[in-house]
PDB file of C-alpha atoms in Angstrom:
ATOM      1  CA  UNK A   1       0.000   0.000   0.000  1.00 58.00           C
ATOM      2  CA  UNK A   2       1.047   3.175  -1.209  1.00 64.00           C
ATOM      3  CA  UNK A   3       0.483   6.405   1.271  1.00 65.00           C
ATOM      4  CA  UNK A   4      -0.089   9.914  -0.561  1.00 65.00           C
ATOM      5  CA  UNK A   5       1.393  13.250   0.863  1.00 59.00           C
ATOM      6  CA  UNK A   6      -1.915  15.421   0.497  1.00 55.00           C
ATOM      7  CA  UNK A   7      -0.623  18.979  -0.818  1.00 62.00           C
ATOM      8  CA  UNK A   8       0.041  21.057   2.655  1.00 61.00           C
ATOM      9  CA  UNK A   9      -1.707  19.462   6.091  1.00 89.00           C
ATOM     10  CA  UNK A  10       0.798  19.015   8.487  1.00 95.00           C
ATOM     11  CA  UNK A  11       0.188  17.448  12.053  1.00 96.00           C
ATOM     12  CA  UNK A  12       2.719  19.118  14.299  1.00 97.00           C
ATOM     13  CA  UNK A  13       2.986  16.825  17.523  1.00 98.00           C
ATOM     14  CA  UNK A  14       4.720  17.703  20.919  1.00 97.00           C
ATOM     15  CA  UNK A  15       6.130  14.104  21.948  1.00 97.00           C
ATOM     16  CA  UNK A  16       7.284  10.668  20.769  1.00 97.00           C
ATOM     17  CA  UNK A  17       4.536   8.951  21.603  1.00 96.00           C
ATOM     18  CA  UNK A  18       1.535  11.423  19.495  1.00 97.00           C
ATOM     19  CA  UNK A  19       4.180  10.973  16.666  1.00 98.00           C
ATOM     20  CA  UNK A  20       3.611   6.771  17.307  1.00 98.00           C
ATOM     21  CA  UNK A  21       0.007   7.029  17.416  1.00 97.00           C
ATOM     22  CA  UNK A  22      -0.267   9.205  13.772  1.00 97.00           C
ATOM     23  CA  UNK A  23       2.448   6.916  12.622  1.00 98.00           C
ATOM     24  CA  UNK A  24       2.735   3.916  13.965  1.00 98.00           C
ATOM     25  CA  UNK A  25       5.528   1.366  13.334  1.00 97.00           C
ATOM     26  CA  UNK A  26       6.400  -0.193  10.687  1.00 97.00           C
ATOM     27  CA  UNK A  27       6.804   3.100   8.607  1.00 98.00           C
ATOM     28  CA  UNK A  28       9.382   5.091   7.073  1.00 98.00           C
ATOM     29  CA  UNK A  29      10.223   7.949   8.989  1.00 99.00           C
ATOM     30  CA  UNK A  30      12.616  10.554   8.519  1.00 99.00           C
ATOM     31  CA  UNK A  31      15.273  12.104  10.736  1.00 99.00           C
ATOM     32  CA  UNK A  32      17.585  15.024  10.747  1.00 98.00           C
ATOM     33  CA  UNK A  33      19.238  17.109  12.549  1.00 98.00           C
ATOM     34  CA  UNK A  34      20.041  21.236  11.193  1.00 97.00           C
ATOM     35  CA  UNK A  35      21.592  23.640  12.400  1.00 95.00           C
ATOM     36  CA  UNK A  36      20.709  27.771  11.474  1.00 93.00           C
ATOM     37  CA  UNK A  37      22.448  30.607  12.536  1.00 90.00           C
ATOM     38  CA  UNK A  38      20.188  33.009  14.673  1.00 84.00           C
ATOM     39  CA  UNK A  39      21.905  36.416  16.067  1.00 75.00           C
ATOM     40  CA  UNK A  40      20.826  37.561  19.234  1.00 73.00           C
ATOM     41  CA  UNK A  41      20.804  41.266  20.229  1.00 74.00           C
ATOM     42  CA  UNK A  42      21.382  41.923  23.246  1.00 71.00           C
ATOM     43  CA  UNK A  43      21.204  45.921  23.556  1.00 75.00           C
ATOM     44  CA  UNK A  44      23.872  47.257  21.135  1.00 75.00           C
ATOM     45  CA  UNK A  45      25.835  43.826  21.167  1.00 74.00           C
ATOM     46  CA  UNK A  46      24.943  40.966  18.796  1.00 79.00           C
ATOM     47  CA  UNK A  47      25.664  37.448  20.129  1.00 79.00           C
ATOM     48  CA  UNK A  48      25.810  34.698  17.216  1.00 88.00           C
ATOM     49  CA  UNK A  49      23.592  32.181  18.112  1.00 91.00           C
ATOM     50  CA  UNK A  50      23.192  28.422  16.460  1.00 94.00           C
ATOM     51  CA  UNK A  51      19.807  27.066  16.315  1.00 94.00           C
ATOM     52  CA  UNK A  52      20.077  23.275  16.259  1.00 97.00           C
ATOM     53  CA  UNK A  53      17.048  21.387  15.949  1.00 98.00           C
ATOM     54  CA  UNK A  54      16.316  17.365  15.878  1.00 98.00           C
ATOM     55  CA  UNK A  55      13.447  16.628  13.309  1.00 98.00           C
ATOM     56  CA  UNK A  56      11.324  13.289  12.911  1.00 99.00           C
ATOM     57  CA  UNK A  57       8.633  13.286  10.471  1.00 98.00           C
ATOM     58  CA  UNK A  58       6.523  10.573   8.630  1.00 98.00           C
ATOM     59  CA  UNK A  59       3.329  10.258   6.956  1.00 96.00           C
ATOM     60  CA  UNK A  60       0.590   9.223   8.522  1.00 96.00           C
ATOM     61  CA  UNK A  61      -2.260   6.939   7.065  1.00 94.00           C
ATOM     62  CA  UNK A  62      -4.762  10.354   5.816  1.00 93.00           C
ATOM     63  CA  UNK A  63      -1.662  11.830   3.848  1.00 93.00           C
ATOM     64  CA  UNK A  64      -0.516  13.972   6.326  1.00 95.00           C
ATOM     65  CA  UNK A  65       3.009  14.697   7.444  1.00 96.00           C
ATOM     66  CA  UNK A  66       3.565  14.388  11.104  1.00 97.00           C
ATOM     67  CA  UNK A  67       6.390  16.498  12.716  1.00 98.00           C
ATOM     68  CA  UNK A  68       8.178  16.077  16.026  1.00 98.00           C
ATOM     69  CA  UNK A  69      11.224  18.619  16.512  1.00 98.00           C
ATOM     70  CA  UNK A  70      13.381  19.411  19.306  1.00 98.00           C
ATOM     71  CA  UNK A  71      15.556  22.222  19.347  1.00 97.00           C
ATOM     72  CA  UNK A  72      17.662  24.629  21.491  1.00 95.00           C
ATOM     73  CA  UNK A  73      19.970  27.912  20.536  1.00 93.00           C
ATOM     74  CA  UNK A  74      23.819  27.631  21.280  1.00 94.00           C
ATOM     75  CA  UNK A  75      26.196  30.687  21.886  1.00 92.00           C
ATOM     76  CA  UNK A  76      28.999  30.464  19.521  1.00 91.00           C
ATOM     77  CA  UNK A  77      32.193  31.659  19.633  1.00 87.00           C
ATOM     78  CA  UNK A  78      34.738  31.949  17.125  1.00 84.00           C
ATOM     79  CA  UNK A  79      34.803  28.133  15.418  1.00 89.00           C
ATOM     80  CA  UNK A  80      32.967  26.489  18.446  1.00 92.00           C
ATOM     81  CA  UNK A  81      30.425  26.511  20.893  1.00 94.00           C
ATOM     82  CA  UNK A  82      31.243  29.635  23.108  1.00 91.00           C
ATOM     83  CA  UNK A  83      30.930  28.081  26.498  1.00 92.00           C
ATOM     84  CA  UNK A  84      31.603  24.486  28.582  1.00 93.00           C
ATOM     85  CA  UNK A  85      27.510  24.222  28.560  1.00 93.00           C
ATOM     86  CA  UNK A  86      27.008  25.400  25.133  1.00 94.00           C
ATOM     87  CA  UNK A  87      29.396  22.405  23.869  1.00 96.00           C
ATOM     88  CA  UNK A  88      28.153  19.989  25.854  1.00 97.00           C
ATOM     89  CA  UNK A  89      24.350  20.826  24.226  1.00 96.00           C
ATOM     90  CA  UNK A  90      25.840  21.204  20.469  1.00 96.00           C
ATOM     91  CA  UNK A  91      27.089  17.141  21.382  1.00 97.00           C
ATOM     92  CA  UNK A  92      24.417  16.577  23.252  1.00 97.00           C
ATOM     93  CA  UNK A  93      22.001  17.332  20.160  1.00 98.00           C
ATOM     94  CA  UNK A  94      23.960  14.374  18.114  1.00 98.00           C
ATOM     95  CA  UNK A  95      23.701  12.109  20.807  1.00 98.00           C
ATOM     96  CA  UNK A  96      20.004  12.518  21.161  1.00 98.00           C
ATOM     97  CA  UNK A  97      19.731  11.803  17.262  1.00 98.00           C
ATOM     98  CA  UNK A  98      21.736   8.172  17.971  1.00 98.00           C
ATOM     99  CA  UNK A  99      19.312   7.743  20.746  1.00 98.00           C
ATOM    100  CA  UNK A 100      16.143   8.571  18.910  1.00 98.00           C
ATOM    101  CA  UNK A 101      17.366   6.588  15.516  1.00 98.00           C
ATOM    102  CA  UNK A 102      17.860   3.368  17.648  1.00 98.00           C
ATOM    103  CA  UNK A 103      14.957   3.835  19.856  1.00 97.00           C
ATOM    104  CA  UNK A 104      13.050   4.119  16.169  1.00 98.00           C
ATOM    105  CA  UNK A 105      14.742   1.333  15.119  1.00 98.00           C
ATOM    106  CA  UNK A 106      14.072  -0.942  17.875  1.00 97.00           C
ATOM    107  CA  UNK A 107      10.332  -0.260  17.932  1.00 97.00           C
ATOM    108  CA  UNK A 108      10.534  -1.636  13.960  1.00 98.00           C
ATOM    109  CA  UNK A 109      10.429   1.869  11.727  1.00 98.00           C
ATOM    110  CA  UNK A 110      12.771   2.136   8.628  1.00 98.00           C
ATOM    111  CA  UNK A 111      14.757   5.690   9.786  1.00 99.00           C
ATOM    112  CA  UNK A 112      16.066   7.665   6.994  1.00 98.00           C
ATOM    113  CA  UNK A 113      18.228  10.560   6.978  1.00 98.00           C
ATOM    114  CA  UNK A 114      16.282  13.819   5.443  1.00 96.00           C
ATOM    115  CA  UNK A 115      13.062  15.705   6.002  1.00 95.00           C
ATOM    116  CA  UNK A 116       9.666  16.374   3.726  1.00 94.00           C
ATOM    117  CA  UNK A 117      10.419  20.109   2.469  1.00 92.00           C
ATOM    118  CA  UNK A 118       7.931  21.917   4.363  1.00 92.00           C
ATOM    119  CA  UNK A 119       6.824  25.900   4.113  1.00 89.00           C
ATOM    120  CA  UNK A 120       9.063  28.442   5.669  1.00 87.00           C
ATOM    121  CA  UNK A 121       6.008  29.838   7.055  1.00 89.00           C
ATOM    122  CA  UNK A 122       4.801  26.768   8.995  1.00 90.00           C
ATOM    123  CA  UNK A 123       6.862  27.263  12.007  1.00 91.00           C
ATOM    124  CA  UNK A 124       7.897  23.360  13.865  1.00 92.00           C
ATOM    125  CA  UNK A 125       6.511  23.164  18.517  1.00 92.00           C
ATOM    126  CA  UNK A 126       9.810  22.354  20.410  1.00 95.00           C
ATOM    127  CA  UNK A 127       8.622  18.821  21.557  1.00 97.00           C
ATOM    128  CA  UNK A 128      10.134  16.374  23.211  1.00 95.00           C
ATOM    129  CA  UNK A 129      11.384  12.586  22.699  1.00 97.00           C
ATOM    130  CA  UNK A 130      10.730  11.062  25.636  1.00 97.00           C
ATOM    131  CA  UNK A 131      13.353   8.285  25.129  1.00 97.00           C
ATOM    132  CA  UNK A 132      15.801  10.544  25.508  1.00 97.00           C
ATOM    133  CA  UNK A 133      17.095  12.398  29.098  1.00 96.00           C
ATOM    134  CA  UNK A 134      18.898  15.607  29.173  1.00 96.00           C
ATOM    135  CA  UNK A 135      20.175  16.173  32.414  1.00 95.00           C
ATOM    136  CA  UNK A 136      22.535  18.321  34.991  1.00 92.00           C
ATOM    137  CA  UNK A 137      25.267  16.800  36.111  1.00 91.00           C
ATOM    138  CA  UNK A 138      27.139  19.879  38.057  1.00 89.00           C
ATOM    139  CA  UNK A 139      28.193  22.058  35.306  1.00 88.00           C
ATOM    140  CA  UNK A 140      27.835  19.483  32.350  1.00 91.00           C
ATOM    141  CA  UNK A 141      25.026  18.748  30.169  1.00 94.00           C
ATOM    142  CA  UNK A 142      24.765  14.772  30.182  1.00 94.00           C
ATOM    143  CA  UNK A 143      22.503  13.702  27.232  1.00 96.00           C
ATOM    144  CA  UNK A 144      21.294   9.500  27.429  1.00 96.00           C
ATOM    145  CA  UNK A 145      18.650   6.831  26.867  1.00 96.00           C
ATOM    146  CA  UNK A 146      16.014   7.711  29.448  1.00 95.00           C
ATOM    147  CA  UNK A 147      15.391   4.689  32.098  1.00 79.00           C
ATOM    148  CA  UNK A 148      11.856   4.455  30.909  1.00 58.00           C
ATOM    149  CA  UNK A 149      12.115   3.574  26.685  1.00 45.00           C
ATOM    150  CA  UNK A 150      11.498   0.056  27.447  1.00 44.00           C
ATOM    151  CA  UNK A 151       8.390   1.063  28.811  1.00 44.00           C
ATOM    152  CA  UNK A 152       7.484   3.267  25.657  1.00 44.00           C
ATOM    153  CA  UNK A 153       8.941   0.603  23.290  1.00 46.00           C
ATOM    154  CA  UNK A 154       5.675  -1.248  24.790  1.00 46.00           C
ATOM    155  CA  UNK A 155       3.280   0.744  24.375  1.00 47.00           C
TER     156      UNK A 155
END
């Protein structure tokens, strides 16, 4: 069976598990991660800013593209992440993508890398995938499979 993109709807979800119930496993679904610079003024002084945001989208059984996204803004500095923290969320971002792509995996989707091209003007929720645990850890940023994603793998 052959599922048609219908021309614009787009079902914009807020966690892993509304993505599952639009589209449920087995399906293709594609992931990527981007990353966009955004400047931030603050007063007269302009901090450069990278937007980097985790995307999973797939089409669900009426035609319609369901997006999850995650994202957060990084200070940047010359060639790098401008502070300890910022670096530790710039990794942390590719280590939620692992996470998510085997969580995906494991539940029995076909993960792809890419994304449906989508209008500028539809603008993505900052969701969350609940397999995935950011935590503090002092200063650092620890990114990891949340204790739970047996649980959701489950459900």
């Amino acid at each position: 069976m052959t599922t048609q993109i219908n021309p614009t709807p787009v079902v914009r979800v807020g966690s892993l598990a509304a993505f599952r119930v639009e589209v449920p496993p087995p399906a293709l679904v594609r992931l990527s991660l981007t990353e966009q610079w955004r400047d931030v003024h603050a007063g007269k002084m302009i901090i450069p800013n990278k937007h980097i945001m985790l995307s999973l989208q797939g089409v669900n059984a009426n035609g319609e593209i369901a997006w999850l996204t995650h994202g957060l803004d990084v200070h940047w500095g010359q060639n790098e992440p401008a502070f300890p923290r910022d670096r530790d969320a710039y990794q942390g971002m590719d280590k939620e993508r692992d996470i998510v792509r085997s969580h995906l995996e494991s539940l029995g989707y076909e993960v792809r890398e890419g994304d449906y091209a989508l209008p500028k003007s539809l603008l993505p929720l900052n969701g969350r995938f609940e397999c995935v645990q950011w935590r503090r850890d002092g200063e650092r940023i620890v990114v990891e499979p949340a204790e739970y994603q047996t649980t959701l793998a489950a459900a």
